Amino acid sequence: MGNLTASSFLVALSGIVIVFIMLAVLCLMIPLISKVVLAFEKPQINNRVAPTTRPKPEQKPNATGVSGEVALIDVDEKTAACIMAIVSHETGIPLSELIFKSIKAI
Amino acid sequence: MSDFSFIGTLQKILMESGFAAFAKDPRSLIMIVVACVLFYLGIGKKFEPLLLVPIAFGILLANFPLTGMLNAPVVVDGATKSPGFLWVIYQGVQHAIYPSIIFLGIGAMTDFGPLIARPSSLLLGAAAQLGIFTAFLLALALGFDPNVAAAIGVIGGADGPTAILTASKLAEDYLPAIAIAAYSYMALIPLIQPPLMRLLTTQKEREVKMTQLRVVTKAEKIVFPIAVAIFVILLLPDTAPLIGMLMLGNLFRECGVVDRLSDTAQNALINIVTIFLGLSVGCKAVAENFLTVETIKIIILGLLAFMLSTVGGLIFGKIMYKLSGGKINPLIGSAGVSAVPMAARVSQVEGQKANPANFLLMHAMGPNVAGVIGSAVAAGFMIKVFGG
């Protein structure tokens, strides 16, 4: 069978086993890294949030699906609404899942 | 001047032209036809045009007789004769520069978020390297030397730069056939994978809707490339050019402080290097190396390698489906072959055919990018064993 020998099978088997071991170890490493990173991040987030904690402004009942405020620069509200609707339509992402930071006339 | 003859000069020009050389060795003419077929595939059929067009032009240039474009530098009487243009360009492949820079760009374009969110995707990426090792055995059975068989096997990783890097180190004469097979089959993934996906999975399995992935923080994404580079390269130093550049590119993308470098790596730089890589691969396809039975064998083995890798990913996907109690759709297993993001898109399309409310793309991106790491590890293993 050509150049096929018993050691060729051993090489192939070792190869796939090594690939598996390597990626399995990475698979175990990733959650550990995530835990360590998140453990470091939490106190920082708390420190950042604590001094500026303010009571949240009351949500208007008719503002369902809209999060945050959009800064309108040289754009009226009607045009901004049209732009947001067009972006939502073109991207196929519901308006409730889109966050606009600002809309500026160029 | 009195000896000058117009007809004689014209005759001399014709006798020393490439046309006369074709008459002596018509095999170069066949290679020009091969180049034209690749032009058709690249331009007409849009099969990986970014690579096939420069590869085809490289073949064209390399097979024009008497140009000296592939001549290595020669020292005559202490003076170095200039090397040919394509010889100089080829050094980037010879010394693994271009594939590594391509990996830098791929890293800058890749979001490892889905992989970090579901690390078990890495196992699918490992399983989808099955084709590399089975094609290696098949190539040996067909009479190839072990180093050449190893390079042929890596086609199954569905990763062009990795296949090129391995071939340049282990089987230089077969580099064009291996590269052309790798890129052609990558373009054909939407045709090769779906029949296997439907054959190996049930309708119920294909319909599985997977739960949304958790949000991955920016810090996790920054630490990931650094940790992977440290771990993988320390364990398998031969993977350093590929994994090192892949992770550097990804760090550029995620760290948020070198946007200009990230932009260059994923646009201008990768485009420039793609031109050189294509030309380099094409210029090695000269008639005496390419027009052989071995080329046909490599093309067939490449297809088998792709199919077996897909099968490996799907079978492991089915195992994960069982182990997870039916929460993992086995279709994402086939995306474990690298071919980013084509293989993930195929999983998405097949998943939606089974269940129109199914969105597998982000779930399939995990195994897909794991496949890039897996094929680089497999290639590093082959280079370690057969690289001498």
Coordinates of C-alpha atoms in Angstrom, one line a residue:
Chain A
M1 CA 0.0 0.0 0.0
G2 CA 2.4 2.7 -1.2
N3 CA 4.3 4.2 1.6
L4 CA 1.8 3.3 4.3
T5 CA 3.4 1.7 7.4
A6 CA 2.3 1.0 10.9
S7 CA 4.2 4.2 12.1
S8 CA 2.1 6.3 9.6
F9 CA -1.0 5.3 11.5
L10 CA 0.7 6.2 14.8
V11 CA 1.7 9.6 13.4
A12 CA -1.9 10.3 12.2
L13 CA -3.3 9.2 15.5
S14 CA -0.8 11.2 17.5
G15 CA -1.5 14.2 15.4
I16 CA -5.3 14.2 15.9
V17 CA -4.8 13.5 19.6
I18 CA -2.4 16.4 20.0
V19 CA -4.8 18.7 18.2
F20 CA -7.6 17.6 20.5
I21 CA -5.5 17.9 23.7
M22 CA -4.3 21.4 22.7
L23 CA -7.7 22.7 21.9
A24 CA -9.3 20.9 24.9
V25 CA -6.7 22.6 27.2
L26 CA -7.6 26.0 25.6
C27 CA -11.3 25.1 26.1
L28 CA -10.6 24.7 29.9
M29 CA -8.4 27.8 29.9
I30 CA -10.9 30.2 28.5
P31 CA -13.5 30.0 31.3
L32 CA -10.6 30.3 33.8
I33 CA -9.3 33.4 32.0
S34 CA -12.8 34.8 31.8
K35 CA -13.4 34.3 35.6
V36 CA -10.1 36.0 36.5
V37 CA -10.7 38.9 34.1
L38 CA -14.3 39.4 35.3
A39 CA -13.1 39.2 38.9
F40 CA -10.7 42.1 38.2
E41 CA -13.3 44.0 36.2
K42 CA -16.1 43.9 38.8
P43 CA -14.4 46.0 41.5
Q44 CA -13.4 48.5 38.9
I45 CA -16.9 48.8 37.6
N46 CA -18.3 49.2 41.1
N47 CA -15.7 51.9 41.9
R48 CA -16.6 53.7 38.7
V49 CA -20.3 53.5 39.3
A50 CA -20.4 54.2 43.1
P51 CA -19.6 57.9 43.2
T52 CA -22.0 58.8 40.4
T53 CA -24.9 56.7 41.4
R54 CA -28.0 58.7 41.0
P55 CA -31.7 57.8 41.1
K56 CA -32.8 56.8 37.6
P57 CA -35.1 59.3 35.9
E58 CA -38.6 57.9 35.5
Q59 CA -39.2 56.1 32.2
K60 CA -42.1 57.4 30.2
P61 CA -44.7 54.7 29.7
N62 CA -44.9 55.3 26.0
A63 CA -41.1 54.9 25.5
T64 CA -41.1 51.1 25.1
G65 CA -38.3 49.7 22.9
V66 CA -36.2 52.8 23.0
S67 CA -33.1 53.0 25.2
G68 CA -31.0 56.0 25.9
E69 CA -31.0 59.4 24.3
V70 CA -29.9 60.4 20.8
A71 CA -28.0 63.6 20.4
L72 CA -29.4 65.4 17.4
I73 CA -26.9 67.8 15.8
D74 CA -28.5 70.1 13.1
V75 CA -31.2 67.5 12.6
D76 CA -34.9 67.8 13.5
E77 CA -36.8 65.0 15.3
K78 CA -38.8 64.0 12.2
T79 CA -35.7 63.5 10.0
A80 CA -34.0 61.6 12.9
A81 CA -37.0 59.3 13.2
C82 CA -36.9 58.6 9.5
I83 CA -33.2 57.8 9.6
M84 CA -33.6 55.4 12.5
A85 CA -36.4 53.6 10.7
I86 CA -34.4 53.3 7.5
V87 CA -31.3 51.9 9.4
S88 CA -33.6 49.4 11.1
H89 CA -35.2 48.4 7.9
E90 CA -31.9 48.1 5.9
T91 CA -30.1 46.1 8.6
G92 CA -33.1 44.0 9.5
I93 CA -32.5 44.8 13.2
P94 CA -35.6 45.7 15.2
L95 CA -35.6 49.4 16.3
S96 CA -35.8 48.2 19.9
E97 CA -32.4 46.5 19.6
L98 CA -30.6 49.4 18.0
I99 CA -28.9 52.1 20.0
F100 CA -28.2 55.5 18.3
K101 CA -25.8 57.7 20.1
S102 CA -26.0 60.8 17.8
I103 CA -27.3 61.8 14.4
K104 CA -25.4 64.7 12.7
A105 CA -26.1 66.6 9.5
I106 CA -23.0 66.7 7.3
Chain B
M1 CA 27.0 47.9 -40.8
S2 CA 27.3 46.6 -44.3
D3 CA 26.5 43.1 -43.1
F4 CA 23.0 44.2 -41.7
S5 CA 20.1 42.3 -43.2
F6 CA 16.5 43.2 -42.3
I7 CA 15.3 39.7 -43.0
G8 CA 18.2 38.1 -41.1
T9 CA 17.5 40.3 -38.1
L10 CA 13.8 39.5 -38.2
Q11 CA 14.6 35.8 -38.4
K12 CA 17.0 36.1 -35.4
I13 CA 14.3 37.9 -33.3
L14 CA 11.8 35.2 -34.2
M15 CA 14.3 32.4 -33.5
E16 CA 15.1 33.8 -30.1
S17 CA 11.6 34.6 -29.2
G18 CA 9.3 32.8 -26.8
F19 CA 7.2 31.6 -29.7
A20 CA 10.1 29.6 -31.1
A21 CA 10.8 28.2 -27.6
F22 CA 7.2 26.9 -27.5
A23 CA 7.9 24.8 -30.5
K24 CA 10.8 23.2 -28.7
D25 CA 8.7 22.5 -25.5
P26 CA 5.0 22.8 -26.0
R27 CA 4.3 21.9 -22.3
S28 CA 4.5 25.6 -21.4
L29 CA 1.7 26.2 -23.9
I30 CA -0.4 23.8 -21.9
M31 CA 0.3 25.7 -18.7
I32 CA -0.9 28.8 -20.4
V33 CA -4.1 27.1 -21.2
V34 CA -4.3 26.0 -17.5
A35 CA -3.8 29.7 -16.5
C36 CA -6.6 30.7 -18.8
V37 CA -8.9 28.0 -17.2
L38 CA -8.0 29.5 -13.8
F39 CA -8.8 33.0 -15.1
Y40 CA -12.2 31.7 -16.2
L41 CA -12.8 30.2 -12.7
G42 CA -11.6 33.3 -10.9
I43 CA -13.2 36.0 -13.1
G44 CA -16.1 34.2 -14.8
K45 CA -17.2 31.9 -11.9
K46 CA -15.8 34.1 -9.1
F47 CA -14.1 31.2 -7.3
E48 CA -11.8 32.9 -4.8
P49 CA -11.0 35.6 -7.4
L50 CA -8.6 37.5 -5.0
L51 CA -6.3 34.5 -5.0
L52 CA -7.0 32.7 -8.3
V53 CA -6.5 35.8 -10.5
P54 CA -2.9 36.5 -9.3
I55 CA -2.2 32.8 -9.2
A56 CA -3.3 32.4 -12.8
F57 CA -1.2 35.4 -13.8
G58 CA 1.8 34.0 -12.0
I59 CA 1.4 30.8 -13.9
L60 CA 1.2 32.8 -17.1
L61 CA 4.4 34.7 -16.3
A62 CA 6.3 31.7 -15.1
N63 CA 5.6 29.7 -18.3
F64 CA 6.6 32.3 -20.8
P65 CA 9.9 30.9 -22.0
L66 CA 13.3 32.8 -21.8
T67 CA 12.1 35.6 -19.5
G68 CA 14.4 34.6 -16.6
M69 CA 11.9 35.8 -14.1
L70 CA 12.4 32.7 -11.9
N71 CA 16.2 32.8 -12.1
A72 CA 18.0 32.6 -8.7
P73 CA 20.9 35.0 -8.2
V74 CA 24.2 33.5 -9.6
V75 CA 27.7 34.6 -8.7
V76 CA 29.9 34.7 -11.8
D77 CA 33.5 35.8 -11.3
G78 CA 32.8 37.4 -8.0
A79 CA 29.9 39.5 -9.3
T80 CA 26.3 38.6 -8.4
K81 CA 23.9 38.4 -11.4
S82 CA 20.5 39.9 -10.5
P83 CA 17.8 37.3 -9.7
G84 CA 14.5 37.2 -11.6
F85 CA 11.6 39.3 -10.4
L86 CA 9.4 36.3 -9.5
W87 CA 12.3 34.6 -7.7
V88 CA 12.5 37.6 -5.4
I89 CA 8.8 37.7 -4.8
Y90 CA 8.8 34.0 -4.1
Q91 CA 11.1 34.4 -1.1
G92 CA 8.1 35.6 0.9
V93 CA 6.6 32.2 0.5
Q94 CA 9.9 30.3 0.9
H95 CA 10.5 32.0 4.2
A96 CA 6.9 31.8 5.4
I97 CA 6.4 35.6 5.3
Y98 CA 3.2 36.0 3.3
P99 CA 1.1 33.3 4.9
S100 CA 2.0 34.8 8.3
I101 CA 1.1 38.3 7.2
I102 CA -2.2 37.0 5.8
F103 CA -2.9 35.5 9.3
L104 CA -2.2 38.9 10.8
G105 CA -5.0 40.3 8.6
I106 CA -7.3 37.4 9.4
G107 CA -6.7 37.9 13.1
A108 CA -7.6 41.6 12.7
M109 CA -10.8 40.6 10.9
T110 CA -11.9 37.8 13.3
D111 CA -14.1 38.2 16.3
F112 CA -13.3 35.5 18.8
G113 CA -16.3 36.5 20.9
P114 CA -18.4 33.5 20.0
L115 CA -15.5 31.2 20.8
I116 CA -14.9 32.8 24.2
A117 CA -18.7 32.7 24.9
R118 CA -18.8 29.0 24.1
P119 CA -15.3 27.4 24.6
S120 CA -16.6 23.9 23.8
S121 CA -16.6 25.1 20.1
L122 CA -12.9 24.4 20.2
L123 CA -13.6 20.7 20.3
L124 CA -15.5 21.0 17.1
G125 CA -12.6 22.8 15.6
A126 CA -10.3 20.0 16.6
A127 CA -12.7 17.3 15.3
A128 CA -12.8 19.0 11.9
Q129 CA -9.1 18.4 11.5
L130 CA -9.8 14.7 10.9
G131 CA -9.4 15.2 7.1
I132 CA -5.8 16.4 7.6
F133 CA -4.7 13.1 9.1
T134 CA -6.9 10.8 7.0
A135 CA -5.8 12.5 3.8
F136 CA -2.2 12.1 5.0
L137 CA -2.7 8.4 5.2
L138 CA -4.5 8.2 1.9
A139 CA -1.6 10.2 0.3
L140 CA 0.9 7.7 1.7
A141 CA -1.2 4.9 0.3
L142 CA -1.0 6.5 -3.1
G143 CA 2.8 6.5 -2.9
F144 CA 3.6 10.0 -1.9
D145 CA 6.6 10.5 0.4
P146 CA 5.7 11.2 4.1
N147 CA 6.6 14.9 4.0
V148 CA 4.6 15.5 0.8
A149 CA 1.7 13.4 2.2
A150 CA 1.7 15.7 5.3
A151 CA 1.5 18.8 3.1
I152 CA -1.3 17.3 1.1
G153 CA -3.2 16.4 4.2
V154 CA -3.2 20.0 5.4
I155 CA -5.4 20.9 2.5
G156 CA -8.1 19.3 4.7
G157 CA -7.7 22.2 7.2
A158 CA -9.5 24.4 4.6
D159 CA -7.0 27.1 5.3
G160 CA -5.1 28.5 2.3
P161 CA -2.2 30.3 4.2
T162 CA -1.6 27.2 6.4
A163 CA -1.6 24.9 3.4
I164 CA 0.8 27.1 1.6
L165 CA 3.1 27.5 4.6
T166 CA 3.2 23.7 5.2
A167 CA 3.8 23.0 1.5
S168 CA 6.6 25.6 1.3
K169 CA 8.4 23.8 4.1
L170 CA 7.6 20.2 3.3
A171 CA 6.8 19.8 -0.4
E172 CA 8.0 22.9 -2.4
D173 CA 7.6 21.2 -5.8
Y174 CA 3.9 20.5 -5.1
L175 CA 3.1 24.0 -3.7
P176 CA 1.1 25.2 -6.7
A177 CA -1.1 22.1 -6.9
I178 CA -1.7 22.1 -3.1
A179 CA -2.5 25.9 -3.0
I180 CA -4.8 25.7 -6.0
A181 CA -6.6 22.7 -4.6
A182 CA -7.0 24.4 -1.2
Y183 CA -8.4 27.6 -2.6
S184 CA -10.6 26.0 -5.2
Y185 CA -12.2 23.7 -2.6
M186 CA -12.6 26.6 -0.2
A187 CA -14.6 28.3 -2.9
L188 CA -16.6 25.2 -3.4
I189 CA -17.6 24.7 0.2
P190 CA -21.2 25.7 -0.4
L191 CA -21.4 22.8 -2.8
I192 CA -19.2 20.3 -1.0
Q193 CA -20.6 20.6 2.6
P194 CA -24.5 20.7 2.3
P195 CA -24.9 17.1 0.9
L196 CA -22.7 15.7 3.7
M197 CA -24.6 17.8 6.3
R198 CA -28.0 16.5 5.2
L199 CA -26.6 12.9 4.9
L200 CA -25.2 12.9 8.4
T201 CA -27.8 14.7 10.4
T202 CA -31.5 14.2 11.0
Q203 CA -34.2 16.8 10.3
K204 CA -34.8 17.0 14.1
E205 CA -31.1 17.7 14.7
R206 CA -31.0 20.4 12.0
E207 CA -34.0 22.1 13.5
V208 CA -32.4 22.7 16.9
K209 CA -32.5 26.4 17.9
M210 CA -29.5 27.3 20.0
T211 CA -29.7 29.6 23.0
Q212 CA -28.2 33.1 22.7
L213 CA -24.5 33.4 23.5
R214 CA -23.5 35.4 26.6
V215 CA -22.0 38.8 26.2
V216 CA -18.2 38.8 26.2
T217 CA -16.4 41.7 27.8
K218 CA -13.7 43.8 26.1
A219 CA -11.2 42.7 28.7
E220 CA -11.8 39.0 27.9
K221 CA -11.3 39.7 24.2
I222 CA -8.0 41.5 24.9
V223 CA -6.6 38.8 27.2
F224 CA -7.6 35.9 24.9
P225 CA -5.1 36.5 22.0
I226 CA -2.3 37.0 24.5
A227 CA -3.1 33.9 26.5
V228 CA -3.5 31.7 23.4
A229 CA -0.2 33.0 21.9
I230 CA 1.6 32.2 25.1
F231 CA 0.1 28.7 25.6
V232 CA 0.1 27.4 22.0
I233 CA 3.5 28.8 20.9
L234 CA 5.2 27.6 24.0
L235 CA 3.8 24.1 23.5
L236 CA 4.3 23.9 19.7
P237 CA 7.0 26.5 18.7
D238 CA 6.5 25.6 15.0
T239 CA 3.1 27.3 15.1
A240 CA 4.7 30.6 16.1
P241 CA 4.5 32.4 12.7
L242 CA 0.9 31.5 12.1
I243 CA -0.6 31.6 15.7
G244 CA 1.7 34.6 16.6
M245 CA 0.5 36.7 13.7
L246 CA -3.1 35.6 14.1
M247 CA -3.2 36.6 17.7
L248 CA -1.3 39.9 17.1
G249 CA -3.8 40.9 14.5
N250 CA -6.6 40.0 16.9
L251 CA -5.0 42.0 19.6
F252 CA -4.8 45.0 17.2
R253 CA -8.6 44.7 16.7
E254 CA -9.6 44.2 20.3
C255 CA -7.3 46.5 22.3
G256 CA -8.9 49.6 20.8
V257 CA -5.8 51.7 20.9
V258 CA -4.2 50.9 17.6
D259 CA -7.2 51.3 15.2
R260 CA -4.9 52.4 12.4
L261 CA -2.8 49.3 12.6
S262 CA -5.9 47.1 12.8
D263 CA -7.3 48.9 9.7
T264 CA -4.0 48.5 7.8
A265 CA -3.7 44.8 8.7
Q266 CA -7.2 43.9 7.6
N267 CA -7.3 46.0 4.5
A268 CA -4.2 47.4 2.8
L269 CA -1.6 45.0 4.1
I270 CA -3.5 41.8 3.5
N271 CA -4.4 43.0 0.0
I272 CA -0.8 43.8 -0.9
V273 CA 0.4 40.5 0.4
T274 CA -2.4 38.6 -1.3
I275 CA -1.0 39.9 -4.6
F276 CA 2.5 38.7 -3.8
L277 CA 1.2 35.4 -2.4
G278 CA -0.9 34.6 -5.5
L279 CA 2.0 35.5 -7.9
S280 CA 4.4 33.4 -5.8
V281 CA 2.2 30.3 -5.8
G282 CA 1.5 30.7 -9.5
C283 CA 5.1 31.2 -10.5
K284 CA 6.0 27.7 -9.1
A285 CA 3.5 26.1 -11.4
V286 CA 5.9 25.4 -14.2
A287 CA 5.1 22.6 -16.7
E288 CA 7.7 20.0 -15.4
N289 CA 6.3 20.2 -11.9
F290 CA 2.6 20.7 -12.6
L291 CA 1.7 18.6 -15.6
T292 CA 2.1 15.3 -13.7
V293 CA -0.2 12.5 -12.5
E294 CA 0.7 13.7 -8.9
T295 CA -1.2 16.9 -9.5
I296 CA -4.4 15.0 -10.3
K297 CA -3.9 12.8 -7.2
I298 CA -3.4 16.0 -5.1
I299 CA -6.6 17.5 -6.5
I300 CA -8.6 14.3 -5.6
L301 CA -6.9 13.9 -2.2
G302 CA -7.7 17.6 -1.5
L303 CA -11.4 17.0 -2.1
L304 CA -11.4 13.9 0.1
A305 CA -9.5 15.8 2.8
F306 CA -12.2 18.6 2.8
M307 CA -15.0 16.0 2.9
L308 CA -13.4 14.0 5.7
S309 CA -12.9 17.2 7.8
T310 CA -16.5 18.1 7.3
V311 CA -17.5 14.6 8.4
G312 CA -15.3 14.8 11.5
G313 CA -16.9 18.1 12.5
L314 CA -20.4 16.8 11.9
I315 CA -19.9 13.6 13.8
F316 CA -18.5 15.5 16.8
G317 CA -21.4 17.9 16.5
K318 CA -23.7 15.0 16.8
I319 CA -21.8 13.8 19.9
M320 CA -22.2 17.3 21.4
Y321 CA -25.9 17.2 20.5
K322 CA -26.4 14.0 22.5
L323 CA -24.2 15.2 25.4
S324 CA -26.0 18.5 25.7
G325 CA -29.4 16.9 25.7
G326 CA -30.2 18.3 22.2
K327 CA -29.2 21.9 22.9
I328 CA -26.4 22.0 20.3
N329 CA -27.2 21.9 16.6
P330 CA -24.8 19.5 15.0
L331 CA -24.7 21.6 11.8
I332 CA -22.3 24.0 13.5
G333 CA -19.8 21.1 13.5
S334 CA -19.1 21.4 9.8
A335 CA -18.0 25.0 10.3
G336 CA -15.0 23.5 12.3
V337 CA -13.1 23.4 9.0
S338 CA -11.4 26.9 8.9
A339 CA -12.7 28.7 5.7
V340 CA -13.8 31.7 7.7
P341 CA -16.6 32.8 7.3
M342 CA -17.8 30.7 4.4
A343 CA -18.2 27.4 6.4
A344 CA -20.2 29.3 9.1
R345 CA -22.5 30.8 6.5
V346 CA -23.2 27.3 5.1
S347 CA -24.2 26.1 8.6
Q348 CA -26.5 29.2 8.8
V349 CA -28.1 28.5 5.4
E350 CA -28.6 24.8 6.1
G351 CA -30.0 25.5 9.6
Q352 CA -32.5 28.0 8.2
K353 CA -33.6 25.5 5.5
A354 CA -34.5 23.1 8.3
N355 CA -36.1 25.8 10.5
P356 CA -36.6 29.3 9.2
A357 CA -36.4 30.7 12.7
N358 CA -32.9 29.3 13.1
F359 CA -30.0 31.7 13.4
L360 CA -26.8 29.6 13.6
L361 CA -24.3 32.1 12.2
M362 CA -22.8 33.3 15.5
H363 CA -22.9 29.8 17.0
A364 CA -21.1 28.5 13.9
M365 CA -18.4 31.3 14.1
G366 CA -17.1 29.7 17.3
P367 CA -16.1 26.3 15.7
N368 CA -15.1 28.3 12.5
V369 CA -12.4 30.4 14.2
A370 CA -11.5 27.3 16.4
G371 CA -10.8 25.6 13.1
V372 CA -8.2 28.3 12.2
I373 CA -6.3 27.5 15.5
G374 CA -6.8 23.8 15.0
S375 CA -5.4 23.7 11.5
A376 CA -2.4 25.8 12.5
V377 CA -1.8 23.4 15.4
A378 CA -2.1 20.4 13.0
A379 CA 0.2 22.0 10.5
G380 CA 2.7 22.8 13.3
F381 CA 2.6 19.1 14.3
M382 CA 3.3 18.0 10.7
I383 CA 6.1 20.4 10.3
K384 CA 7.6 19.3 13.6
V385 CA 7.4 15.6 12.6
F386 CA 8.5 15.9 8.9
G387 CA 10.3 19.2 8.7
G388 CA 13.7 17.6 9.7

